[in-house]
PDB file of C-alpha atoms in Angstrom:
ATOM      1  CA  MET A   1      46.455 106.226 135.884  1.00  0.00           C
ATOM      2  CA  SER A   2      44.254 104.436 138.302  1.00  0.00           C
ATOM      3  CA  GLY A   3      40.578 104.118 137.608  1.00  0.00           C
ATOM      4  CA  SER A   4      40.804 105.253 134.014  1.00  0.00           C
ATOM      5  CA  GLY A   5      40.763 101.867 132.273  1.00  0.00           C
ATOM      6  CA  ASP A   6      42.151 101.959 128.763  1.00  0.00           C
ATOM      7  CA  GLU A   7      40.494 105.228 127.833  1.00  0.00           C
ATOM      8  CA  PRO A   8      42.690 108.265 127.178  1.00  0.00           C
ATOM      9  CA  VAL A   9      42.405 111.075 129.702  1.00  0.00           C
ATOM     10  CA  THR A  10      42.580 114.715 128.656  1.00  0.00           C
ATOM     11  CA  LEU A  11      44.183 117.148 131.090  1.00  0.00           C
ATOM     12  CA  SER A  12      44.470 120.900 130.813  1.00  0.00           C
ATOM     13  CA  GLY A  13      47.388 122.848 132.208  1.00  0.00           C
ATOM     14  CA  ARG A  14      49.163 126.164 132.165  1.00  0.00           C
ATOM     15  CA  SER A  15      51.539 126.603 129.226  1.00  0.00           C
ATOM     16  CA  LEU A  16      54.909 127.725 130.580  1.00  0.00           C
ATOM     17  CA  HIS A  17      56.743 127.227 127.271  1.00  0.00           C
ATOM     18  CA  PRO A  18      55.142 126.347 123.930  1.00  0.00           C
ATOM     19  CA  GLY A  19      55.726 123.209 121.943  1.00  0.00           C
ATOM     20  CA  ALA A  20      54.409 119.772 121.115  1.00  0.00           C
ATOM     21  CA  ALA A  21      55.694 116.373 122.165  1.00  0.00           C
ATOM     22  CA  ASP A  22      54.679 112.765 122.327  1.00  0.00           C
ATOM     23  CA  GLY A  23      56.277 110.078 124.447  1.00  0.00           C
ATOM     24  CA  VAL A  24      56.438 108.005 127.580  1.00  0.00           C
ATOM     25  CA  VAL A  25      56.168 109.598 131.007  1.00  0.00           C
ATOM     26  CA  LEU A  26      58.983 109.338 133.522  1.00  0.00           C
ATOM     27  CA  ALA A  27      57.446 110.362 136.853  1.00  0.00           C
ATOM     28  CA  LEU A  28      60.157 111.362 139.311  1.00  0.00           C
ATOM     29  CA  ASP A  29      59.800 110.582 142.996  1.00  0.00           C
ATOM     30  CA  GLU A  30      61.709 113.747 143.970  1.00  0.00           C
ATOM     31  CA  PRO A  31      62.613 117.075 142.355  1.00  0.00           C
ATOM     32  CA  LEU A  32      65.725 117.106 140.175  1.00  0.00           C
ATOM     33  CA  SER A  33      68.444 119.659 139.585  1.00  0.00           C
ATOM     34  CA  PHE A  34      69.819 119.599 136.060  1.00  0.00           C
ATOM     35  CA  TRP A  35      73.028 121.213 137.382  1.00  0.00           C
ATOM     36  CA  GLY A  36      75.030 118.263 138.693  1.00  0.00           C
ATOM     37  CA  GLY A  37      72.004 115.994 138.713  1.00  0.00           C
ATOM     38  CA  VAL A  38      71.958 115.060 135.021  1.00  0.00           C
ATOM     39  CA  ASP A  39      74.922 114.270 132.791  1.00  0.00           C
ATOM     40  CA  ALA A  40      75.458 115.333 129.160  1.00  0.00           C
ATOM     41  CA  ARG A  41      73.637 112.213 127.906  1.00  0.00           C
ATOM     42  CA  GLY A  42      70.536 112.994 129.992  1.00  0.00           C
ATOM     43  CA  VAL A  43      71.183 110.341 132.643  1.00  0.00           C
ATOM     44  CA  ILE A  44      70.333 111.149 136.269  1.00  0.00           C
ATOM     45  CA  VAL A  45      73.675 111.097 138.103  1.00  0.00           C
ATOM     46  CA  ASP A  46      72.689 112.708 141.404  1.00  0.00           C
ATOM     47  CA  ALA A  47      73.919 110.130 143.925  1.00  0.00           C
ATOM     48  CA  HIS A  48      71.015 110.918 146.275  1.00  0.00           C
ATOM     49  CA  HIS A  49      68.193 110.830 143.723  1.00  0.00           C
ATOM     50  CA  PRO A  50      66.008 107.699 143.931  1.00  0.00           C
ATOM     51  CA  GLN A  51      66.006 107.357 140.140  1.00  0.00           C
ATOM     52  CA  ARG A  52      69.763 107.643 139.711  1.00  0.00           C
ATOM     53  CA  GLY A  53      70.880 105.911 136.511  1.00  0.00           C
ATOM     54  CA  VAL A  54      67.607 106.518 134.648  1.00  0.00           C
ATOM     55  CA  THR A  55      67.697 108.621 131.496  1.00  0.00           C
ATOM     56  CA  VAL A  56      65.465 111.659 131.047  1.00  0.00           C
ATOM     57  CA  ALA A  57      66.394 111.973 127.358  1.00  0.00           C
ATOM     58  CA  GLY A  58      63.337 111.704 125.142  1.00  0.00           C
ATOM     59  CA  GLN A  59      61.013 111.070 128.099  1.00  0.00           C
ATOM     60  CA  ILE A  60      58.138 113.251 129.177  1.00  0.00           C
ATOM     61  CA  LEU A  61      59.528 114.221 132.559  1.00  0.00           C
ATOM     62  CA  ALA A  62      56.919 114.690 135.293  1.00  0.00           C
ATOM     63  CA  MET A  63      58.023 116.111 138.626  1.00  0.00           C
ATOM     64  CA  GLN A  64      56.706 118.303 141.394  1.00  0.00           C
ATOM     65  CA  ALA A  65      59.317 121.008 140.758  1.00  0.00           C
ATOM     66  CA  GLY A  66      62.859 121.583 139.664  1.00  0.00           C
ATOM     67  CA  ARG A  67      65.534 121.786 142.322  1.00  0.00           C
ATOM     68  CA  GLY A  68      68.649 123.741 142.506  1.00  0.00           C
ATOM     69  CA  SER A  69      70.965 126.082 140.848  1.00  0.00           C
ATOM     70  CA  SER A  70      70.294 128.777 138.280  1.00  0.00           C
ATOM     71  CA  SER A  71      72.972 126.965 136.261  1.00  0.00           C
ATOM     72  CA  SER A  72      70.261 124.436 135.421  1.00  0.00           C
ATOM     73  CA  THR A  73      69.216 126.944 132.741  1.00  0.00           C
ATOM     74  CA  ALA A  74      72.447 126.385 130.803  1.00  0.00           C
ATOM     75  CA  VAL A  75      72.452 122.626 131.389  1.00  0.00           C
ATOM     76  CA  LEU A  76      68.886 122.259 130.107  1.00  0.00           C
ATOM     77  CA  ALA A  77      69.592 124.451 127.071  1.00  0.00           C
ATOM     78  CA  GLU A  78      72.634 122.304 126.229  1.00  0.00           C
ATOM     79  CA  LEU A  79      70.645 119.080 126.653  1.00  0.00           C
ATOM     80  CA  ILE A  80      68.042 120.484 124.248  1.00  0.00           C
ATOM     81  CA  ARG A  81      70.772 121.425 121.730  1.00  0.00           C
ATOM     82  CA  SER A  82      72.414 118.006 121.909  1.00  0.00           C
ATOM     83  CA  GLY A  83      69.169 116.037 121.660  1.00  0.00           C
ATOM     84  CA  HIS A  84      69.459 114.582 125.173  1.00  0.00           C
ATOM     85  CA  ALA A  85      66.737 116.649 126.863  1.00  0.00           C
ATOM     86  CA  PRO A  86      63.354 115.379 127.972  1.00  0.00           C
ATOM     87  CA  ALA A  87      60.677 115.552 125.265  1.00  0.00           C
ATOM     88  CA  ALA A  88      58.573 117.727 127.586  1.00  0.00           C
ATOM     89  CA  LEU A  89      58.401 118.812 131.219  1.00  0.00           C
ATOM     90  CA  PHE A  90      55.302 118.536 133.402  1.00  0.00           C
ATOM     91  CA  LEU A  91      55.569 120.396 136.702  1.00  0.00           C
ATOM     92  CA  ALA A  92      53.201 121.082 139.594  1.00  0.00           C
ATOM     93  CA  GLU A  93      55.127 124.248 140.472  1.00  0.00           C
ATOM     94  CA  CYS A  94      56.276 126.822 137.942  1.00  0.00           C
ATOM     95  CA  ASP A  95      60.072 126.792 137.690  1.00  0.00           C
ATOM     96  CA  ALA A  96      61.389 129.950 136.033  1.00  0.00           C
ATOM     97  CA  ILE A  97      64.911 128.514 135.788  1.00  0.00           C
ATOM     98  CA  LEU A  98      63.751 125.630 133.602  1.00  0.00           C
ATOM     99  CA  VAL A  99      61.501 127.889 131.540  1.00  0.00           C
ATOM    100  CA  ILE A 100      64.442 130.211 130.858  1.00  0.00           C
ATOM    101  CA  GLY A 101      66.502 127.209 129.701  1.00  0.00           C
ATOM    102  CA  ALA A 102      63.781 126.318 127.189  1.00  0.00           C
ATOM    103  CA  LEU A 103      63.470 129.960 126.093  1.00  0.00           C
ATOM    104  CA  VAL A 104      67.222 130.243 125.526  1.00  0.00           C
ATOM    105  CA  ALA A 105      67.298 127.022 123.496  1.00  0.00           C
ATOM    106  CA  ALA A 106      64.340 128.180 121.401  1.00  0.00           C
ATOM    107  CA  GLU A 107      66.016 131.510 120.678  1.00  0.00           C
ATOM    108  CA  ILE A 108      69.514 130.211 119.974  1.00  0.00           C
ATOM    109  CA  TYR A 109      68.865 126.765 118.491  1.00  0.00           C
ATOM    110  CA  GLY A 110      65.333 127.102 117.128  1.00  0.00           C
ATOM    111  CA  THR A 111      64.110 124.128 119.152  1.00  0.00           C
ATOM    112  CA  SER A 112      61.102 123.835 121.399  1.00  0.00           C
ATOM    113  CA  LEU A 113      60.663 122.036 124.707  1.00  0.00           C
ATOM    114  CA  PRO A 114      57.066 122.186 125.925  1.00  0.00           C
ATOM    115  CA  ILE A 115      56.751 122.917 129.629  1.00  0.00           C
ATOM    116  CA  VAL A 116      53.363 122.569 131.305  1.00  0.00           C
ATOM    117  CA  GLN A 117      52.214 123.281 134.832  1.00  0.00           C
ATOM    118  CA  LEU A 118      49.595 120.782 135.979  1.00  0.00           C
ATOM    119  CA  THR A 119      47.656 120.629 139.216  1.00  0.00           C
ATOM    120  CA  ASP A 120      49.050 118.340 141.911  1.00  0.00           C
ATOM    121  CA  ASP A 121      46.144 115.954 141.315  1.00  0.00           C
ATOM    122  CA  ASP A 122      46.673 115.802 137.542  1.00  0.00           C
ATOM    123  CA  LEU A 123      50.433 115.358 137.905  1.00  0.00           C
ATOM    124  CA  ALA A 124      49.794 112.476 140.321  1.00  0.00           C
ATOM    125  CA  ARG A 125      47.689 110.755 137.641  1.00  0.00           C
ATOM    126  CA  LEU A 126      50.720 110.429 135.364  1.00  0.00           C
ATOM    127  CA  HIS A 127      52.791 107.375 136.181  1.00  0.00           C
ATOM    128  CA  THR A 128      56.027 106.131 134.664  1.00  0.00           C
ATOM    129  CA  GLY A 129      55.165 104.236 131.509  1.00  0.00           C
ATOM    130  CA  THR A 130      52.037 106.237 130.704  1.00  0.00           C
ATOM    131  CA  HIS A 131      52.007 107.406 127.088  1.00  0.00           C
ATOM    132  CA  ALA A 132      51.265 111.124 126.730  1.00  0.00           C
ATOM    133  CA  ALA A 133      50.963 113.725 124.016  1.00  0.00           C
ATOM    134  CA  VAL A 134      51.171 117.418 124.842  1.00  0.00           C
ATOM    135  CA  LEU A 135      50.399 120.611 122.966  1.00  0.00           C
ATOM    136  CA  ALA A 136      51.492 123.698 124.882  1.00  0.00           C
ATOM    137  CA  HIS A 137      50.408 126.959 123.326  1.00  0.00           C
ATOM    138  CA  THR A 138      51.846 130.402 123.837  1.00  0.00           C
ATOM    139  CA  ALA A 139      50.477 131.817 127.085  1.00  0.00           C
ATOM    140  CA  PRO A 140      47.786 132.583 128.070  1.00  0.00           C
ATOM    141  CA  ARG A 141      46.245 129.716 126.054  1.00  0.00           C
ATOM    142  CA  PRO A 142      46.184 126.498 128.082  1.00  0.00           C
ATOM    143  CA  ALA A 143      48.143 123.376 127.280  1.00  0.00           C
ATOM    144  CA  THR A 144      46.435 120.100 126.488  1.00  0.00           C
ATOM    145  CA  VAL A 145      47.795 116.752 127.633  1.00  0.00           C
ATOM    146  CA  ILE A 146      46.293 113.497 126.402  1.00  0.00           C
ATOM    147  CA  ALA A 147      47.437 110.540 128.475  1.00  0.00           C
ATOM    148  CA  LYS A 148      46.797 106.866 127.851  1.00  0.00           C
ATOM    149  CA  PRO A 149      47.465 104.287 130.533  1.00  0.00           C
ATOM    150  CA  ARG A 150      50.307 101.874 129.956  1.00  0.00           C
TER     151      ARG A 150
END
């Protein structure tokens, strides 16, 4: 987070799915499809993705948008059930497929994956290695993200 020194930065975003998480940001260079792009352990396996081989499990995953199939709903829900999902998702574009995956997991498994829509500028402030905490409320209340530079 350039120009912010060591001071935490508070961002506000649109809550797409409620929940709370704390962890390290993994900022993706390109959108990711969970269907065929991530294996059952949460490792990026898409041969064309620049971060192939990196795990999303337990990370706060920041990306412009999701990519791909409606089957990503089931893949994300299964990753949440198995404990191999990201800790939270930060998106610049709302992705209904990913939100439905989190909703299904919450309903069936009683788990919560916070999903937050941030502005392009705020998403760009979050770099891999940044520590972040998120509290996403039930809509229409905004989500709060507190980020501290690495």
